[in-house]
Amino acid sequence: MANKITAAITAIGGTVPPDVMSNADLEKLVETNDEWIVSRTGIKERRVYREDGKGTSNMVMPAIWDVLKNSNTKPEEVDLIICATTTPDYVFPATANLIGAEIGAVNAFGYDIQAACSGFLYALVTGSQFIETGKYKKVLVVGADKMSSIINYQDRATCIIFGDGGGAVMLEPSEDGLGIIDSVLRSDGVGAQYLMMEAGGSRRPPSHETVDMRQHVVKQEGATVFKFAVTNMAEVAAQVMERNHLVADDIKWLVPHQANKRIIEATANRCGIPMDRVMLNIEKFGNTTNGTIPLCLWEYEKQLKKGDNLILAAFGGGFTWGAVYLKWAYNS
Ligand code: UT7
């Protein structure tokens, strides 16, 4: 009998825009200071995409080209493009379609996934299902956000956290048991009010009033989100380990969503994984929403070995949260 098909990551790309916004820069915009930001979040600086008239799809293109090159994929071979983003170029068409047009993926279909900071994990798991059926061979999964487009740089509770950036992976079939093995995905809309953008959707379409009231930006009740994030991200990460009979020593890397270093430490602690096996880049890039996990994988790629066990975990607006257990599929 043929082996079960799993979906393996066969290439990764990442990109951040060149412009750095440091904590000192933010001190000039809002009443805050470097000491507060670093001690409460772990963030020292973040990137901002400042190209006029360009959006998330334009920003993430360098990563997409790298993924195509590193996976030896011609654009016409791509079957599906899934883009996880909370800052799509437009409400519609989907950002995935714009990416497909840019690369010339003439045989692909594509769509976006909106699950805030957990979006990349949702997209990874969704993409893996298409591979596991045996019907699709190359699925491009993108996670990227131009968060600066929905941030109020007069709100110190949010502007210090978020940054711009993103990445992408190629999913291809493996018959060696590599790739995505298991996942736990969750959501609960009771959390909606604590982390949201109030206007711009069908309940409150854009108007002079919504603009004047600054309702087209991220609104967050940080302390409440923090409490839910600490508990839930740690819980699903531990759950996916336990049900696959994994102990901390079996895990080479924990790859957490980068929202707050204290949430990351709580998750590592719950899983028993020491911080030297936890991917971290929040210090440099802040919270890039759908970009954090692919950016981590991209930065740590050289340290990853075929067969390494990875736990990916995220928590975000919605609320949404989840964890993925995967076996890394290649040596770079
Ligand atoms: O990625 C999606 C999911 N999002 C998250 O996971 C974010 C979760 N939340 C957090 O990371 C944290 O709640 C924050 C970093 C957003 C805030 O940290 P906190 O320790 O929860 O602070 P807080 O909101 O409870 O505020 C504590 C104090 C307040 O002052 P008072 O009322 O005690 O006088 C705030 O006004 O800190 C004040 N404060 C600031 N002070 C200096 C809030 N923001 C700032 C700031 N600089 N930027």
XYZ file of N, CA, C and O and ligand atoms in Angstrom, residues 31-32 36 40-41 117 156-157 160-161 195 220 222-223 225-226 229 257 259-260 262-263 287 315-316, ligand 1:
148
model
N 3.448 59.399 23.961
C 4.019 59.412 25.307
C 4.420 57.978 25.669
O 3.614 57.188 26.152
N 5.654 57.618 25.385
C 6.132 56.272 25.702
C 7.641 56.338 25.874
O 8.239 57.404 25.725
N 9.854 51.078 28.741
C 8.504 50.514 28.884
C 8.250 49.493 27.765
O 7.781 48.381 28.018
N 7.793 45.516 28.536
C 6.427 44.966 28.417
C 6.241 44.075 27.202
O 5.327 43.261 27.159
N 7.076 44.269 26.154
C 6.821 43.526 24.912
C 8.050 42.797 24.347
O 7.900 41.839 23.605
N -3.870 37.193 13.619
C -2.493 36.697 13.830
C -2.353 35.178 13.693
O -1.237 34.669 13.610
N -0.743 54.960 21.721
C 0.456 54.271 22.230
C 0.204 52.825 22.604
O 1.131 52.036 22.732
N -1.083 52.480 22.797
C -1.388 51.098 23.172
C -1.204 50.129 21.996
O -1.055 48.925 22.202
N 3.092 50.825 19.213
C 4.413 50.313 19.598
C 4.599 48.841 19.235
O 5.710 48.340 19.179
N 3.490 48.142 18.998
C 3.554 46.685 18.860
C 3.791 46.237 17.420
O 4.570 45.317 17.162
N -10.163 43.073 20.111
C -9.098 43.315 19.131
C -9.764 43.354 17.760
O -10.146 42.321 17.224
N -7.371 47.798 20.349
C -7.073 46.626 21.185
C -7.178 46.939 22.667
O -6.687 47.962 23.123
N -5.482 45.679 25.324
C -4.266 44.861 25.439
C -4.263 43.870 26.579
O -3.946 42.693 26.387
N -4.628 44.329 27.763
C -4.506 43.458 28.935
C -5.430 42.238 28.818
O -5.072 41.126 29.214
N -6.576 40.875 25.938
C -6.022 39.999 24.895
C -4.833 39.218 25.456
O -4.681 38.018 25.209
N -4.023 39.900 26.231
C -2.845 39.267 26.833
C -3.239 38.031 27.639
O -2.663 36.962 27.486
N -4.369 35.253 25.401
C -3.255 34.753 24.582
C -2.350 33.844 25.400
O -1.981 32.747 24.954
N 4.034 32.733 17.403
C 3.651 34.056 16.906
C 4.326 35.105 17.794
O 4.401 34.942 19.017
N 3.980 38.265 19.322
C 3.114 39.383 19.718
C 3.664 40.077 20.943
O 3.542 41.286 21.085
N 4.252 39.280 21.821
C 4.740 39.823 23.077
C 5.690 38.772 23.654
O 5.323 37.599 23.760
N 6.561 38.157 26.547
C 6.063 37.487 27.761
C 5.077 36.366 27.415
O 5.023 35.346 28.100
N 4.308 36.530 26.332
C 3.383 35.468 25.903
C 4.204 34.290 25.355
O 3.907 33.122 25.604
N 5.336 42.878 15.951
C 4.265 41.951 15.584
C 3.816 42.250 14.152
O 3.135 43.250 13.909
N -1.762 33.123 18.337
C -3.004 33.619 18.933
C -3.297 34.987 18.333
O -2.381 35.787 18.127
N -4.566 35.271 18.023
C -4.854 36.571 17.433
C -6.299 36.992 17.552
O -7.130 36.312 18.172
O -0.975 39.533 18.066
C -2.334 39.582 18.346
C -2.643 39.415 19.756
N -2.194 40.545 20.534
C -1.485 40.345 21.616
O -1.153 39.240 21.923
C -1.186 41.541 22.487
C -1.464 41.213 23.912
N -1.291 42.326 24.828
C -0.074 42.832 25.129
O 0.931 42.448 24.580
C -0.006 43.853 26.246
O -1.258 43.940 26.857
C 0.435 45.267 25.776
C 1.902 45.251 25.405
C -0.419 45.716 24.599
C 0.253 46.265 26.925
O 0.978 45.835 28.058
P 0.269 45.712 29.478
O 1.310 45.302 30.411
O -0.929 44.815 29.338
O -0.162 47.205 29.756
P -1.631 47.810 30.021
O -2.384 47.952 28.758
O -2.279 47.079 31.170
O -1.233 49.248 30.530
C -0.460 49.452 31.736
C -0.110 50.929 31.872
C -1.310 51.846 31.673
O -1.134 52.968 32.508
P -1.887 53.064 33.918
O -3.363 53.021 33.591
O -1.425 51.891 34.715
O -1.431 54.396 34.460
C -1.190 52.301 30.241
O -1.812 53.539 29.999
O 0.819 51.298 30.836
C 0.306 52.411 30.076
N 0.743 52.266 28.696
C 1.910 52.747 28.248
N 2.902 53.411 28.838
C 3.976 53.749 28.118
C 0.107 51.643 27.667
N 0.848 51.714 26.555
C 1.970 52.391 26.877
C 3.108 52.779 26.150
N 4.094 53.440 26.807
N 3.270 52.494 24.862
